[in-house]
Amino acid sequence: MTAAVAEPPAAPAESSHEEPAAFFPHRPATLEAAGLPIAEVETLVLKILLNRGPTSGRDVARQIRLPGGLIADFLRELKRENVVTYRRDAGPNDYFHELTDVGAVRAARAHDRCRYDGCAPVTLGQYVESVAAQTLRSQTITPAALRDALRGLQVSPETFSQLGTALGSVGAMFLYGDPGNGKTTIAERLTRAYGEELWIPRALQIGGETVRLFDAAVHEELAAVDERPACDERWVRIRRPTVVVGGELTLEHLELIMNPVSGVMEAPVQLKANGGTLVIDDFGRQQMNPDSLLNRWIVPLERGYDFLNTPGGKKVKVPFDLLTVFATNLRPTDLVDEAFLRRIPFKIRAGDPSPAEFKAIFEALAPQMGLTIEPGAVEALATDHFVSVDRPMRFCHPRDLLLQVQRRASFEGLPPIATTEALTIAVKNYFSDL
């Protein structure tokens, strides 16, 4: 049985030491070391000056996140070529730069091709090397690490073992069972067992396209570590990601997508999840049928790499280094055929709590919510409103019913006590079959 609320029983202390990431992006000394063609740097600089007007060399370097010295040399070369000119001083050894007529024509052409004017991209080759150096497959999953990841949740020994085995294999799993038993909550926690740190590029160069990879909506940037050497600022240190997609998922989300508002190419969800976990929540209820999704991912799930189609018609090989979790209320055998089930080697059921677990969850949650429980109230609740009416207990029920008690007590000025009467009123409010 699996759950989403009570603290697991204490276990013998184990080391959960995490090895530091094997990869570190050192600051490049030259544009060649950064892997950037001169033409790529030029188009970014020109678009910045086109969109922002006169800009200091320091601000240009800050925008594209390359060392100021490299950009200062590059801007001087552009001035010699009559592409930019100096508007006025911008401090020691710096100027406000603006486009000449020649530069404005070049900038407009570059902008028409691609509106992106942010951080300079990292090459696909550099990204592939970084994924290999930080791969989930090099992480050691220990019981202590998984226990820490699931802290605050209650998981049976059998399910705990299944989850640990699945994490160690870094493949795909079905996490299935009835609604309210914590499937999504568990899935969202699993990444924590792999360790914390991951470096990813802010943007990638894929098949001639600049693709934005870092997404503040799904990636959590970590604070800088002062004692480390100077890093390449085109990279960002993040917490290993957990990307959750639901019913809105379509096949288009699995390809490079042009954002119609920003005019910038966005990475697909599986690329954003590299180094972490991709949760397909409520699997089977997407706008596309399950077979379409699994057909799309036969090669990635088996081989650890994917192919993306660029707008220019190129097919580009990219890493697929992530744990894929299909969370669903439906039985896996009702969703896909045997051939697909074989490619998803772990099927883990999130079952209902036992009466003892049900009571333990109430007792663990009530103090956290500022409530006390009247002796015998939970037993009466279980007998009268679950067992006698053949209603299944779910792991979400204690939290939801106690919230009802808490809110009613606050509104009516009642003592914060979960009495038999208060829980009965909560049941009548909560269940639609009374």
mmCIF file of C-alpha atoms in Angstrom, residues 67-340:
data_model
loop_
_atom_site.group_PDB
_atom_site.id
_atom_site.type_symbol
_atom_site.label_atom_id
_atom_site.label_comp_id
_atom_site.label_asym_id
_atom_site.label_seq_id
_atom_site.Cartn_x
_atom_site.Cartn_y
_atom_site.Cartn_z
ATOM 1 C CA PRO A 67 33.221 37.066 -20.652
ATOM 2 C CA GLY A 68 33.392 40.836 -21.067
ATOM 3 C CA GLY A 69 36.900 40.729 -22.490
ATOM 4 C CA LEU A 70 35.828 38.473 -25.362
ATOM 5 C CA ILE A 71 32.901 40.702 -26.239
ATOM 6 C CA ALA A 72 34.974 43.901 -25.995
ATOM 7 C CA ASP A 73 37.429 42.515 -28.563
ATOM 8 C CA PHE A 74 34.539 41.410 -30.762
ATOM 9 C CA LEU A 75 32.835 44.827 -30.614
ATOM 10 C CA ARG A 76 36.083 46.555 -31.569
ATOM 11 C CA GLU A 77 36.273 44.324 -34.630
ATOM 12 C CA LEU A 78 32.677 45.191 -35.548
ATOM 13 C CA LYS A 79 33.563 48.884 -35.284
ATOM 14 C CA ARG A 80 36.539 48.428 -37.613
ATOM 15 C CA GLU A 81 34.130 46.806 -40.078
ATOM 16 C CA ASN A 82 31.761 49.823 -39.763
ATOM 17 C CA VAL A 83 28.969 47.586 -38.389
ATOM 18 C CA VAL A 84 28.748 49.480 -35.079
ATOM 19 C CA THR A 85 29.877 52.894 -33.912
ATOM 20 C CA TYR A 86 30.506 54.481 -30.526
ATOM 21 C CA ARG A 87 27.728 56.711 -29.187
ATOM 22 C CA ARG A 88 29.445 57.874 -25.969
ATOM 23 C CA ASP A 89 31.642 56.672 -23.107
ATOM 24 C CA ALA A 90 30.207 54.023 -20.774
ATOM 25 C CA GLY A 91 32.934 53.973 -18.132
ATOM 26 C CA PRO A 92 36.548 52.816 -18.194
ATOM 27 C CA ASN A 93 37.454 51.120 -21.482
ATOM 28 C CA ASP A 94 33.825 50.862 -22.545
ATOM 29 C CA TYR A 95 31.380 52.654 -24.817
ATOM 30 C CA PHE A 96 27.710 52.738 -25.707
ATOM 31 C CA HIS A 97 27.522 50.995 -29.071
ATOM 32 C CA GLU A 98 24.919 51.567 -31.754
ATOM 33 C CA LEU A 99 24.352 50.145 -35.208
ATOM 34 C CA THR A 100 25.513 51.855 -38.356
ATOM 35 C CA ASP A 101 23.330 51.691 -41.462
ATOM 36 C CA VAL A 102 25.256 48.602 -42.547
ATOM 37 C CA GLY A 103 24.798 47.039 -39.124
ATOM 38 C CA ALA A 104 21.088 47.849 -39.036
ATOM 39 C CA VAL A 105 20.537 45.984 -42.318
ATOM 40 C CA ARG A 106 22.409 42.941 -41.015
ATOM 41 C CA ALA A 107 20.544 43.072 -37.709
ATOM 42 C CA ALA A 108 17.130 43.251 -39.414
ATOM 43 C CA ARG A 109 17.949 40.198 -41.522
ATOM 44 C CA ALA A 110 19.094 38.274 -38.451
ATOM 45 C CA HIS A 111 15.943 39.283 -36.551
ATOM 46 C CA ASP A 112 13.722 38.128 -39.404
ATOM 47 C CA ARG A 113 15.350 34.694 -39.268
ATOM 48 C CA CYS A 114 15.166 34.347 -35.469
ATOM 49 C CA ARG A 115 13.983 36.790 -32.817
ATOM 50 C CA TYR A 116 16.044 35.235 -30.012
ATOM 51 C CA ASP A 117 18.500 37.741 -28.455
ATOM 52 C CA GLY A 118 19.323 36.150 -25.105
ATOM 53 C CA CYS A 119 22.124 34.039 -23.703
ATOM 54 C CA ALA A 120 24.556 32.635 -26.269
ATOM 55 C CA PRO A 121 23.734 28.984 -26.928
ATOM 56 C CA VAL A 122 25.799 25.940 -26.017
ATOM 57 C CA THR A 123 26.568 23.455 -28.777
ATOM 58 C CA LEU A 124 24.659 20.190 -28.884
ATOM 59 C CA GLY A 125 27.950 18.306 -28.578
ATOM 60 C CA GLN A 126 28.800 20.101 -25.327
ATOM 61 C CA TYR A 127 25.323 19.379 -24.006
ATOM 62 C CA VAL A 128 25.579 15.671 -24.863
ATOM 63 C CA GLU A 129 28.875 15.490 -22.959
ATOM 64 C CA SER A 130 27.309 17.208 -19.938
ATOM 65 C CA VAL A 131 24.361 14.793 -19.846
ATOM 66 C CA ALA A 132 26.731 11.817 -20.005
ATOM 67 C CA ALA A 133 28.845 13.262 -17.178
ATOM 68 C CA GLN A 134 25.799 13.857 -14.968
ATOM 69 C CA THR A 135 23.703 10.871 -16.015
ATOM 70 C CA LEU A 136 21.158 9.431 -13.624
ATOM 71 C CA ARG A 137 22.712 6.047 -14.300
ATOM 72 C CA SER A 138 25.854 7.066 -12.401
ATOM 73 C CA GLN A 139 23.873 7.904 -9.253
ATOM 74 C CA THR A 140 23.744 5.350 -6.452
ATOM 75 C CA ILE A 141 20.237 4.973 -5.065
ATOM 76 C CA THR A 142 20.294 4.051 -1.381
ATOM 77 C CA PRO A 143 17.398 3.304 0.977
ATOM 78 C CA ALA A 144 18.401 6.397 2.947
ATOM 79 C CA ALA A 145 18.214 8.629 -0.127
ATOM 80 C CA LEU A 146 14.797 7.258 -1.124
ATOM 81 C CA ARG A 147 13.538 7.542 2.451
ATOM 82 C CA ASP A 148 14.597 11.195 2.511
ATOM 83 C CA ALA A 149 12.891 11.779 -0.837
ATOM 84 C CA LEU A 150 9.615 10.339 0.473
ATOM 85 C CA ARG A 151 9.815 11.953 3.895
ATOM 86 C CA GLY A 152 6.337 12.799 5.169
ATOM 87 C CA LEU A 153 4.728 10.107 3.009
ATOM 88 C CA GLN A 154 3.775 6.617 4.111
ATOM 89 C CA VAL A 155 4.906 3.819 1.826
ATOM 90 C CA SER A 156 4.699 0.103 2.456
ATOM 91 C CA PRO A 157 7.949 -1.912 2.492
ATOM 92 C CA GLU A 158 6.916 -3.691 -0.710
ATOM 93 C CA THR A 159 6.234 -0.464 -2.590
ATOM 94 C CA PHE A 160 9.387 1.126 -1.157
ATOM 95 C CA SER A 161 11.453 -1.753 -2.557
ATOM 96 C CA GLN A 162 9.730 -1.539 -5.942
ATOM 97 C CA LEU A 163 10.374 2.194 -6.183
ATOM 98 C CA GLY A 164 14.039 1.812 -5.244
ATOM 99 C CA THR A 165 14.549 -0.890 -7.853
ATOM 100 C CA ALA A 166 12.854 1.219 -10.525
ATOM 101 C CA LEU A 167 14.946 4.271 -9.672
ATOM 102 C CA GLY A 168 18.129 2.236 -9.954
ATOM 103 C CA SER A 169 17.192 1.071 -13.435
ATOM 104 C CA VAL A 170 16.439 4.628 -14.690
ATOM 105 C CA GLY A 171 13.758 3.425 -17.056
ATOM 106 C CA ALA A 172 10.016 3.851 -17.096
ATOM 107 C CA MET A 173 7.288 2.873 -14.677
ATOM 108 C CA PHE A 174 3.543 2.789 -14.363
ATOM 109 C CA LEU A 175 2.376 4.166 -11.022
ATOM 110 C CA TYR A 176 -1.285 3.226 -10.933
ATOM 111 C CA GLY A 177 -4.188 2.899 -8.550
ATOM 112 C CA ASP A 178 -7.371 4.562 -7.394
ATOM 113 C CA PRO A 179 -7.626 8.362 -7.126
ATOM 114 C CA GLY A 180 -6.542 9.932 -3.864
ATOM 115 C CA ASN A 181 -3.732 7.536 -2.980
ATOM 116 C CA GLY A 182 -0.828 9.835 -3.705
ATOM 117 C CA LYS A 183 0.450 8.677 -7.080
ATOM 118 C CA THR A 184 1.326 12.147 -8.316
ATOM 119 C CA THR A 185 2.789 13.182 -4.967
ATOM 120 C CA ILE A 186 5.057 10.145 -4.891
ATOM 121 C CA ALA A 187 6.078 10.590 -8.532
ATOM 122 C CA GLU A 188 6.998 14.233 -7.936
ATOM 123 C CA ARG A 189 9.280 13.253 -5.052
ATOM 124 C CA LEU A 190 11.311 10.520 -6.740
ATOM 125 C CA THR A 191 13.863 12.834 -8.366
ATOM 126 C CA ARG A 192 15.162 13.830 -4.926
ATOM 127 C CA ALA A 193 16.633 10.357 -4.453
ATOM 128 C CA TYR A 194 19.092 10.995 -7.311
ATOM 129 C CA GLY A 195 20.836 13.903 -5.624
ATOM 130 C CA GLU A 196 20.440 17.604 -6.032
ATOM 131 C CA GLU A 197 22.818 19.328 -8.419
ATOM 132 C CA LEU A 198 22.623 19.483 -12.206
ATOM 133 C CA TRP A 199 24.124 21.874 -14.749
ATOM 134 C CA ILE A 200 22.161 22.661 -17.892
ATOM 135 C CA PRO A 201 22.614 25.244 -20.673
ATOM 136 C CA ARG A 202 20.251 28.167 -20.773
ATOM 137 C CA ALA A 203 20.035 27.721 -24.544
ATOM 138 C CA LEU A 204 21.147 25.114 -27.080
ATOM 139 C CA GLN A 205 22.166 25.131 -30.704
ATOM 140 C CA ILE A 206 20.226 22.272 -32.347
ATOM 141 C CA GLY A 207 20.307 21.736 -36.088
ATOM 142 C CA GLY A 208 21.062 25.395 -36.761
ATOM 143 C CA GLU A 209 18.285 26.587 -34.409
ATOM 144 C CA THR A 210 18.742 28.347 -31.075
ATOM 145 C CA VAL A 211 16.541 26.519 -28.568
ATOM 146 C CA ARG A 212 15.714 27.770 -25.087
ATOM 147 C CA LEU A 213 16.226 24.929 -22.586
ATOM 148 C CA PHE A 214 16.189 26.578 -19.163
ATOM 149 C CA ASP A 215 12.585 27.174 -18.112
ATOM 150 C CA ALA A 216 11.968 28.940 -14.803
ATOM 151 C CA ALA A 217 8.531 27.304 -14.662
ATOM 152 C CA VAL A 218 10.054 23.830 -14.260
ATOM 153 C CA HIS A 219 13.727 24.441 -13.373
ATOM 154 C CA GLU A 220 14.758 25.706 -9.941
ATOM 155 C CA GLU A 221 18.037 27.618 -10.051
ATOM 156 C CA LEU A 222 20.388 26.913 -7.136
ATOM 157 C CA ALA A 223 22.505 29.517 -5.388
ATOM 158 C CA ALA A 224 26.064 30.038 -6.582
ATOM 159 C CA VAL A 225 28.882 28.288 -4.711
ATOM 160 C CA ASP A 226 31.540 30.895 -3.956
ATOM 161 C CA GLU A 227 34.520 28.567 -3.616
ATOM 162 C CA ARG A 228 34.118 27.123 -7.101
ATOM 163 C CA PRO A 229 36.168 28.375 -10.044
ATOM 164 C CA ALA A 230 34.635 30.828 -12.500
ATOM 165 C CA CYS A 231 31.926 29.108 -14.523
ATOM 166 C CA ASP A 232 30.619 29.571 -18.009
ATOM 167 C CA GLU A 233 27.568 31.734 -17.357
ATOM 168 C CA ARG A 234 25.730 30.244 -20.313
ATOM 169 C CA TRP A 235 25.097 27.314 -17.950
ATOM 170 C CA VAL A 236 22.830 27.338 -14.916
ATOM 171 C CA ARG A 237 23.057 25.159 -11.817
ATOM 172 C CA ILE A 238 19.633 23.740 -11.006
ATOM 173 C CA ARG A 239 17.937 21.212 -8.780
ATOM 174 C CA ARG A 240 17.406 17.985 -10.706
ATOM 175 C CA PRO A 241 14.084 18.653 -12.437
ATOM 176 C CA THR A 242 10.688 17.050 -12.096
ATOM 177 C CA VAL A 243 8.518 17.989 -15.065
ATOM 178 C CA VAL A 244 4.814 17.173 -14.755
ATOM 179 C CA VAL A 245 2.500 17.147 -17.768
ATOM 180 C CA GLY A 246 -1.159 16.159 -17.768
ATOM 181 C CA GLY A 247 -4.156 16.070 -20.024
ATOM 182 C CA GLU A 248 -2.853 18.980 -22.078
ATOM 183 C CA LEU A 249 0.010 16.874 -23.482
ATOM 184 C CA THR A 250 0.015 16.435 -27.265
ATOM 185 C CA LEU A 251 2.562 15.084 -29.707
ATOM 186 C CA GLU A 252 3.536 18.676 -30.547
ATOM 187 C CA HIS A 253 4.859 19.102 -26.979
ATOM 188 C CA LEU A 254 7.407 16.357 -27.707
ATOM 189 C CA GLU A 255 9.021 18.337 -30.528
ATOM 190 C CA LEU A 256 10.806 21.659 -30.845
ATOM 191 C CA ILE A 257 8.111 24.327 -30.511
ATOM 192 C CA MET A 258 8.171 27.947 -31.669
ATOM 193 C CA ASN A 259 6.677 30.181 -28.977
ATOM 194 C CA PRO A 260 4.247 32.402 -30.936
ATOM 195 C CA VAL A 261 4.586 35.277 -28.453
ATOM 196 C CA SER A 262 8.361 35.452 -27.999
ATOM 197 C CA GLY A 263 9.305 34.057 -31.395
ATOM 198 C CA VAL A 264 11.813 31.784 -29.646
ATOM 199 C CA MET A 265 12.218 28.034 -30.147
ATOM 200 C CA GLU A 266 11.406 26.072 -26.963
ATOM 201 C CA ALA A 267 12.761 22.669 -25.965
ATOM 202 C CA PRO A 268 10.252 19.807 -25.670
ATOM 203 C CA VAL A 269 9.215 18.546 -22.249
ATOM 204 C CA GLN A 270 11.450 15.447 -22.333
ATOM 205 C CA LEU A 271 14.536 17.560 -23.040
ATOM 206 C CA LYS A 272 13.683 19.861 -20.125
ATOM 207 C CA ALA A 273 13.342 16.769 -17.913
ATOM 208 C CA ASN A 274 16.769 15.322 -18.791
ATOM 209 C CA GLY A 275 18.689 14.506 -15.629
ATOM 210 C CA GLY A 276 15.461 14.190 -13.635
ATOM 211 C CA THR A 277 11.920 12.848 -13.888
ATOM 212 C CA LEU A 278 9.122 13.319 -16.388
ATOM 213 C CA VAL A 279 5.696 12.571 -14.906
ATOM 214 C CA ILE A 280 2.871 11.894 -17.352
ATOM 215 C CA ASP A 281 0.026 12.571 -14.946
ATOM 216 C CA ASP A 282 -3.412 11.043 -15.461
ATOM 217 C CA PHE A 283 -1.976 8.956 -18.301
ATOM 218 C CA GLY A 284 -4.639 7.695 -20.671
ATOM 219 C CA ARG A 285 -6.654 10.912 -20.556
ATOM 220 C CA GLN A 286 -4.406 13.018 -22.800
ATOM 221 C CA GLN A 287 -5.686 14.576 -26.003
ATOM 222 C CA MET A 288 -3.731 11.901 -27.885
ATOM 223 C CA ASN A 289 -4.245 8.191 -27.356
ATOM 224 C CA PRO A 290 -1.689 6.235 -25.280
ATOM 225 C CA ASP A 291 -0.445 4.238 -28.269
ATOM 226 C CA SER A 292 0.568 7.437 -30.073
ATOM 227 C CA LEU A 293 2.705 8.572 -27.154
ATOM 228 C CA LEU A 294 4.334 5.203 -26.625
ATOM 229 C CA ASN A 295 4.939 4.761 -30.357
ATOM 230 C CA ARG A 296 6.743 8.115 -30.281
ATOM 231 C CA TRP A 297 8.905 6.927 -27.372
ATOM 232 C CA ILE A 298 9.757 3.345 -28.284
ATOM 233 C CA VAL A 299 13.331 4.244 -29.230
ATOM 234 C CA PRO A 300 13.980 6.721 -26.364
ATOM 235 C CA LEU A 301 12.684 4.342 -23.682
ATOM 236 C CA GLU A 302 14.817 1.467 -24.952
ATOM 237 C CA ARG A 303 17.967 3.228 -26.137
ATOM 238 C CA GLY A 304 18.362 6.368 -24.042
ATOM 239 C CA TYR A 305 18.287 8.828 -26.922
ATOM 240 C CA ASP A 306 15.625 10.636 -28.919
ATOM 241 C CA PHE A 307 15.311 12.214 -32.368
ATOM 242 C CA LEU A 308 13.896 15.712 -32.779
ATOM 243 C CA ASN A 309 12.681 17.251 -36.011
ATOM 244 C CA THR A 310 13.836 20.820 -36.641
ATOM 245 C CA PRO A 311 11.730 23.337 -38.579
ATOM 246 C CA GLY A 312 14.308 23.097 -41.348
ATOM 247 C CA GLY A 313 13.565 19.411 -41.811
ATOM 248 C CA LYS A 314 16.634 18.007 -40.032
ATOM 249 C CA LYS A 315 16.386 15.047 -37.678
ATOM 250 C CA VAL A 316 18.723 15.519 -34.704
ATOM 251 C CA LYS A 317 19.762 12.941 -32.108
ATOM 252 C CA VAL A 318 19.529 14.171 -28.492
ATOM 253 C CA PRO A 319 19.942 12.522 -25.065
ATOM 254 C CA PHE A 320 16.959 10.924 -23.306
ATOM 255 C CA ASP A 321 18.344 10.514 -19.785
ATOM 256 C CA LEU A 322 15.394 10.608 -17.416
ATOM 257 C CA LEU A 323 13.047 8.570 -15.300
ATOM 258 C CA THR A 324 9.637 8.420 -16.977
ATOM 259 C CA VAL A 325 6.621 7.884 -14.725
ATOM 260 C CA PHE A 326 3.174 7.188 -16.155
ATOM 261 C CA ALA A 327 0.753 7.957 -13.317
ATOM 262 C CA THR A 328 -2.762 6.717 -13.954
ATOM 263 C CA ASN A 329 -6.029 5.710 -12.307
ATOM 264 C CA LEU A 330 -6.447 3.018 -14.948
ATOM 265 C CA ARG A 331 -4.918 -0.441 -15.091
ATOM 266 C CA PRO A 332 -1.885 -0.557 -17.427
ATOM 267 C CA THR A 333 -3.354 -3.585 -19.244
ATOM 268 C CA ASP A 334 -6.435 -1.503 -20.094
ATOM 269 C CA LEU A 335 -4.292 1.216 -21.678
ATOM 270 C CA VAL A 336 -1.692 -0.476 -23.855
ATOM 271 C CA ASP A 337 -0.924 -3.876 -25.295
ATOM 272 C CA GLU A 338 1.664 -6.407 -24.147
ATOM 273 C CA ALA A 339 4.379 -5.120 -26.491
ATOM 274 C CA PHE A 340 4.259 -1.696 -24.880
#
